Amino acid sequence: MLQRSISLIVLLMLGLVLAAEPGQAGGHTLNILDRDASAFNREVRGLLAWVMGFAALVFVVVTGALVYVTVKFRRTGQETSEPEQTHGNDRLEVAWTVIPTVIVLVIFGLTAQSMFKLDRPTPGAMVVEVRGWQFWWDFTYKDHGIRNSNELILPVGKPVRFEVTGGDGANYDVIHSFRITSMVGTRDAIPGVVTHIEVTPEKIGTYYGQCVELCGASHANMRFRVKVVSQEEFDRWIEGAKAYQAAAPSDPTLVRGETLYKQQCAACHALKGVSQGLPSNPDLTFFGNRTTVGAGMWPNKPEYLEPWIKNSPGMKPGVKMPAFLNLSDGDVKAIAAYLMSHKVDGLDFSKLEKF
Ligand code: HEC
Ligand SMILES: [Cu+2]
């Protein structure tokens, strides 16, 4: 309870008010101090304990002194003139200068120590490039040559190093900020600059991620998910993704879906074996494995996917995908079914516990 309350206060301070609401986060238990999730969180908890301790000390001393003088020097009704006035007190002034300075230096020292510890690269960590775009996220497994957008699959217990950046040289984009709420702190995603953050996920589950730098009309709608799975499941995902080949559509709906996809969508979106697309739009190769649509906004179900295909700007303000109002309901269903048919078989990421 106390932990959840502190977590909520810190979330409020970070401006993650929306994410803290269970409805908004889709049932995720957001807890930035979750000690089981990562060593990163444990380190931050330790720091927070010191800061809260000092804050409590200052609070007790200041309010204590205030209560003391208010009571001690209160008006009794017997006064005939002003009480004796005091001007200056060297010992007191030195004390109230030195003590806060020491507190700030201790907090500084502890923070610097934690920062050095957490920023030290782990040799052999898996490298994932994170790219923020208005208003979605792209992930590239550099060691494996695999790209996936808006959802990141990670093995439990293995260090991963995020190389965080934004946009690319050819396409204008703005500053975003990358945060996996219950697992690891924040790094800005700045076009033309690469920042780093590292974590070893320790607990299997699906984690909620969010852009935490105001970046435009759909800043609040720029989310993502991280799926922490067993090593065995991760290996199956990587092998499946590496070997992936788009199958020829097997029934008339999928054939119709493919034809429409090639006409309307292929210029923007990459889909391995079908279209190359452009890096400035999400990769849809493993769309059938996704649990969300619209950059972590809605569950990946036909009732959200179909209206998205037809009119994404109507669902997400400022989105850089056009509406396709000319498509019939049948067309949209066919395209949705076609996208869902692209996936690594035998993997279901929808049952994981939500953090
Ligand atoms: C002009 C380029 C462009 C075209 C054409 C386009 N899209 Fe998109 N699409 C985007 C962008 C950009 C996004 C990311 C939107 C966001 O979340 O901010 C996107 C997002 C998506 C997503 C959600 C991806 C996710 O991971 O949540 C789907 C599904 C999708 N598009 C399907 C389609 C289909 C189907 C078509 C053709 C009918 C199409 N798109 C045509 C640019 C395009
Ligand atoms: Cu953003």
XYZ file of C-alpha atoms and ligand atoms in Angstrom:
399
model
C 0.000 0.000 0.000
C 2.723 2.465 1.055
C 4.789 1.374 -1.901
C 1.879 1.915 -4.302
C 1.195 5.358 -2.813
C 4.820 6.465 -3.137
C 4.848 5.085 -6.645
C 1.724 7.073 -7.500
C 3.203 10.288 -6.109
C 6.374 9.820 -8.128
C 4.325 8.995 -11.228
C 2.366 12.206 -10.717
C 5.625 14.081 -10.440
C 6.812 12.510 -13.688
C 3.623 13.574 -15.446
C 2.496 9.993 -15.957
C -0.899 10.626 -14.442
C -2.785 9.054 -17.335
C -0.673 5.934 -17.282
C -1.300 5.493 -13.575
C -5.000 5.051 -14.160
C -5.707 1.355 -14.537
C -8.248 1.969 -17.311
C -5.774 3.916 -19.383
C -2.970 1.443 -18.946
C -5.230 -1.486 -19.781
C -4.861 -3.370 -16.490
C -1.130 -2.880 -16.024
C 0.110 -2.667 -12.438
C 2.407 0.295 -12.772
C 5.019 0.422 -10.057
C 8.249 2.236 -10.789
C 9.734 0.830 -7.573
C 9.007 -2.833 -8.342
C 11.994 -4.479 -6.675
C 11.501 -7.786 -8.456
C 11.613 -6.297 -11.946
C 15.237 -5.130 -12.135
C 18.356 -4.096 -10.233
C 17.725 -0.643 -11.710
C 14.518 -0.286 -9.686
C 16.215 -1.542 -6.521
C 18.927 1.081 -6.915
C 16.331 3.838 -7.372
C 14.397 2.575 -4.335
C 17.577 2.834 -2.279
C 18.134 6.426 -3.396
C 14.529 7.322 -2.756
C 14.779 5.987 0.802
C 17.692 8.364 1.515
C 15.902 11.343 -0.031
C 12.679 10.590 1.842
C 14.671 10.126 5.069
C 16.327 13.517 4.742
C 13.030 15.110 3.740
C 11.394 13.657 6.865
C 14.261 14.968 9.015
C 13.966 18.487 7.573
C 10.196 18.374 8.008
C 10.426 17.336 11.670
C 13.107 19.903 12.531
C 11.417 22.820 10.750
C 7.854 22.164 11.907
C 9.171 21.240 15.371
C 10.996 24.557 15.681
C 7.936 26.401 14.411
C 5.617 24.738 16.914
C 8.146 25.308 19.726
C 8.506 29.063 19.172
C 4.799 29.514 18.564
C 3.964 27.932 21.892
C 6.906 29.292 23.881
C 6.554 32.905 22.752
C 2.790 33.064 22.556
C 0.916 36.063 23.883
C -0.105 35.560 27.516
C -2.072 38.786 28.072
C 0.325 40.063 30.711
C 2.637 41.901 28.256
C 3.215 45.609 28.797
C 5.646 46.079 25.901
C 7.358 44.179 23.066
C 9.464 41.216 24.241
C 13.238 41.389 24.071
C 14.366 41.340 20.407
C 17.234 39.165 19.151
C 19.346 40.083 16.112
C 21.509 37.389 14.544
C 22.926 34.205 15.991
C 26.199 33.021 14.465
C 25.978 29.445 15.690
C 22.437 28.997 14.419
C 23.227 30.528 11.044
C 26.307 28.379 10.523
C 24.286 25.302 11.490
C 21.451 25.971 9.056
C 23.931 26.581 6.258
C 26.209 23.638 6.926
C 23.576 20.963 7.609
C 21.596 21.417 4.345
C 24.873 21.621 2.412
C 25.971 18.299 3.874
C 22.573 16.755 3.060
C 22.777 17.930 -0.549
C 26.341 16.656 -0.876
C 25.411 13.237 0.524
C 22.454 12.968 -1.904
C 24.719 14.117 -4.738
C 27.361 11.524 -3.840
C 24.854 8.677 -3.621
C 23.184 9.701 -6.887
C 26.504 9.951 -8.731
C 27.487 6.518 -7.403
C 24.203 4.984 -8.613
C 24.481 6.682 -11.991
C 27.989 5.355 -12.587
C 26.922 1.905 -11.488
C 23.819 1.807 -13.701
C 25.487 3.372 -16.737
C 28.395 0.943 -16.850
C 27.992 -1.184 -20.004
C 27.771 -4.940 -19.444
C 30.026 -6.795 -21.885
C 27.994 -9.081 -24.122
C 24.680 -7.300 -23.512
C 22.196 -7.692 -26.353
C 21.911 -4.395 -28.243
C 18.495 -3.085 -29.227
C 18.188 0.136 -31.153
C 15.152 2.154 -30.064
C 13.868 4.811 -32.439
C 11.125 7.235 -31.488
C 8.874 8.526 -34.259
C 5.770 10.703 -34.110
C 3.868 8.751 -32.577
C 5.244 5.233 -32.354
C 8.386 3.231 -31.524
C 10.714 1.145 -33.637
C 12.950 -1.602 -32.250
C 15.876 -3.205 -34.075
C 17.776 -6.180 -32.665
C 21.181 -5.197 -33.971
C 22.791 -8.568 -33.167
C 20.071 -10.473 -35.010
C 19.056 -8.136 -37.823
C 15.394 -8.182 -36.801
C 13.070 -5.214 -36.736
C 9.787 -5.029 -34.841
C 7.678 -1.960 -34.124
C 5.815 -0.995 -30.959
C 6.416 -4.324 -29.209
C 9.733 -5.598 -27.961
C 10.348 -9.221 -26.983
C 13.180 -9.756 -24.461
C 14.613 -12.815 -22.692
C 14.421 -12.872 -18.887
C 17.715 -12.617 -17.001
C 19.818 -11.314 -19.909
C 21.277 -7.795 -19.991
C 19.997 -5.606 -22.812
C 21.484 -2.322 -23.880
C 19.143 0.166 -25.525
C 20.606 2.600 -28.037
C 17.961 5.288 -28.009
C 17.494 7.791 -30.805
C 14.751 9.470 -32.807
C 13.683 9.825 -36.444
C 16.451 9.479 -39.014
C 18.584 11.836 -41.059
C 16.171 11.869 -43.978
C 12.936 12.423 -42.070
C 12.131 15.274 -39.761
C 11.152 14.252 -36.273
C 11.083 15.691 -32.756
C 12.472 14.707 -29.348
C 10.781 11.805 -27.572
C 11.659 9.992 -24.384
C 11.776 6.247 -23.795
C 10.500 4.737 -20.562
C 9.533 1.175 -19.605
C 7.546 2.249 -16.581
C 7.855 -0.630 -14.117
C 11.302 -1.759 -15.225
C 13.837 0.951 -15.987
C 14.324 4.732 -16.016
C 14.074 7.227 -18.823
C 16.277 8.170 -21.785
C 15.541 10.894 -24.296
C 15.157 9.823 -27.934
C 16.790 12.696 -29.812
C 17.121 12.759 -33.618
C 20.811 12.615 -34.543
C 21.956 11.664 -31.032
C 22.288 8.207 -29.461
C 21.731 7.846 -25.719
C 22.078 4.587 -23.801
C 20.274 2.798 -21.034
C 20.749 -0.735 -19.846
C 18.692 -3.222 -17.868
C 18.459 -6.912 -17.061
C 14.759 -7.813 -16.874
C 14.268 -10.225 -13.979
C 10.577 -11.037 -14.114
C 8.540 -12.560 -16.942
C 5.573 -10.452 -17.986
C 4.353 -7.732 -20.309
C 5.540 -4.246 -19.402
C 3.944 -0.938 -20.215
C 6.015 1.676 -22.027
C 5.285 5.288 -22.795
C 6.825 8.362 -24.420
C 7.575 10.806 -21.590
C 8.603 13.908 -23.546
C 5.835 16.081 -24.947
C 6.171 15.503 -28.676
C 2.953 16.641 -30.349
C -0.761 15.996 -30.635
C -0.559 12.281 -29.822
C 2.217 12.351 -27.238
C -0.110 10.702 -24.719
C -0.966 8.063 -27.344
C 2.632 7.058 -27.986
C 2.987 3.848 -26.054
C 4.571 0.429 -26.482
C 4.881 -2.951 -24.789
C 7.858 -4.991 -23.697
C 7.340 -8.746 -23.407
C 9.808 -10.449 -21.097
C 9.730 -14.178 -21.861
C 11.759 -17.287 -21.028
C 15.039 -17.828 -22.863
C 13.476 -20.795 -24.649
C 10.536 -18.744 -25.911
C 12.833 -15.889 -26.873
C 15.039 -18.242 -28.904
C 11.965 -19.552 -30.717
C 10.936 -15.973 -31.471
C 14.379 -15.008 -32.809
C 14.768 -18.175 -34.873
C 11.239 -17.852 -36.228
C 11.716 -14.188 -37.044
C 15.059 -14.799 -38.766
C 13.706 -17.647 -40.868
C 10.414 -15.875 -41.570
C 9.015 -16.124 -45.074
C 5.631 -14.727 -45.991
C 3.424 -17.588 -47.141
C 1.358 -17.185 -50.305
C -2.220 -16.246 -49.264
C -4.227 -19.399 -48.765
C -7.861 -18.303 -49.239
C -9.816 -15.713 -51.261
C -10.058 -13.250 -48.352
C -6.306 -13.257 -47.852
C -5.731 -12.941 -51.612
C -8.010 -9.900 -51.622
C -6.212 -8.571 -48.537
C -2.831 -8.943 -50.173
C -3.917 -7.198 -53.364
C -5.316 -4.259 -51.381
C -2.275 -4.177 -49.102
C 0.043 -3.955 -52.094
C -2.015 -1.142 -53.607
C -2.672 0.971 -50.525
C -0.136 0.203 -47.824
C 3.046 -1.280 -49.301
C 4.635 2.072 -50.177
C 4.868 2.968 -46.478
C 4.985 -0.266 -44.485
C 7.644 -2.954 -44.472
C 6.381 -6.561 -44.507
C 9.175 -9.068 -44.990
C 8.930 -10.812 -48.360
C 6.072 -8.570 -49.507
C 7.036 -4.921 -49.233
C 10.075 -2.932 -48.225
C 8.249 0.223 -47.118
C 10.088 3.125 -45.517
C 11.890 3.254 -42.150
C 9.663 6.143 -41.088
C 6.609 3.832 -40.785
C 6.044 0.795 -38.553
C 7.193 -2.644 -39.691
C 4.163 -4.952 -39.950
C 6.011 -8.250 -40.575
C 4.999 -9.844 -37.264
C 1.666 -8.127 -36.866
C -0.096 -11.412 -36.039
C 2.073 -11.689 -32.893
C 1.185 -8.190 -31.667
C -1.079 -7.737 -28.690
C -1.744 -4.045 -29.366
C -2.515 -1.729 -32.264
C -1.902 2.008 -32.741
C 1.442 2.065 -30.845
C 0.282 0.296 -27.690
C -3.106 2.045 -27.599
C -5.737 -0.642 -28.183
C -5.866 -4.434 -27.915
C -5.072 -6.069 -31.239
C -8.620 -7.218 -31.956
C -10.696 -6.769 -35.125
C -12.956 -4.194 -33.410
C -9.924 -1.883 -33.067
C -7.752 -2.979 -35.988
C -10.465 -2.549 -38.622
C -11.483 1.026 -37.723
C -7.786 1.831 -37.430
C -7.110 0.733 -41.015
C -10.086 2.718 -42.291
C -9.610 5.890 -40.278
C -6.557 6.008 -38.023
C -6.554 9.848 -37.873
C -10.069 9.590 -36.399
C -8.719 7.422 -33.573
C -5.358 9.049 -32.935
C -4.924 12.807 -33.493
C -2.013 13.942 -35.675
C -1.188 10.433 -36.848
C 1.015 10.250 -39.957
C -1.006 7.527 -41.642
C -3.767 8.631 -44.017
C -7.422 7.622 -43.681
C -8.740 5.094 -46.190
C -12.408 6.045 -46.163
C -12.852 4.678 -49.683
C -12.270 1.092 -48.488
C -15.430 -1.001 -48.017
C -15.998 -2.956 -44.804
C -15.174 -6.141 -46.704
C -11.912 -4.611 -47.963
C -10.922 -3.592 -44.437
C -11.722 -7.036 -43.016
C -9.654 -8.666 -45.754
C -6.650 -6.411 -45.080
C -6.926 -6.963 -41.323
C -7.059 -10.742 -41.790
C -4.093 -10.531 -44.154
C -1.999 -8.579 -41.616
C -2.920 -11.017 -38.825
C -1.777 -13.938 -40.984
C 1.824 -12.674 -40.756
C 3.451 -14.010 -37.617
C 5.899 -16.415 -36.072
C 3.782 -19.511 -35.402
C 3.361 -21.100 -31.986
C 3.933 -17.967 -29.906
C 1.233 -16.269 -27.862
C 2.301 -13.161 -25.958
C -1.205 -12.204 -24.839
C -1.369 -14.282 -21.623
C 1.570 -12.675 -19.791
C 0.984 -10.907 -16.495
C 0.883 -7.127 -16.881
C 3.305 -4.780 -15.147
C 1.781 7.391 -45.681
C 2.276 6.183 -45.106
C 1.272 5.131 -44.656
C 0.359 4.443 -45.415
C 0.055 4.610 -46.891
C -0.238 3.483 -44.542
N 0.269 3.608 -43.281
Fe -0.163 2.417 -41.687
N 0.982 3.566 -40.507
C 1.734 4.644 -40.919
C 2.300 5.285 -39.756
C 3.200 6.514 -39.760
C 1.887 4.550 -38.637
C 2.191 4.847 -37.171
C 1.013 5.579 -36.603
C 1.113 5.910 -35.145
O 0.816 5.048 -34.308
O 1.487 7.054 -34.836
C 1.067 3.477 -39.152
C 0.486 2.485 -38.337
C -0.160 1.381 -38.831
C -0.620 0.271 -38.030
C -0.412 0.115 -36.528
C 0.923 -0.475 -36.241
C 1.150 -0.778 -34.785
O 2.152 -1.420 -34.480
O 0.371 -0.382 -33.922
C -1.254 -0.573 -38.867
C -1.886 -1.907 -38.489
C -1.209 -0.007 -40.173
N -0.536 1.182 -40.119
C -1.785 -0.578 -41.278
C -1.868 0.065 -42.507
C -2.633 -0.458 -43.614
C -3.420 -1.741 -43.588
C -2.479 0.438 -44.623
C -3.113 0.380 -46.005
C -4.544 0.331 -46.026
C -1.605 1.490 -44.165
N -1.261 1.228 -42.876
C -1.185 2.554 -44.935
C 1.905 5.056 -42.217
C 1.194 4.605 -43.302
Cu 6.875 11.142 -28.163
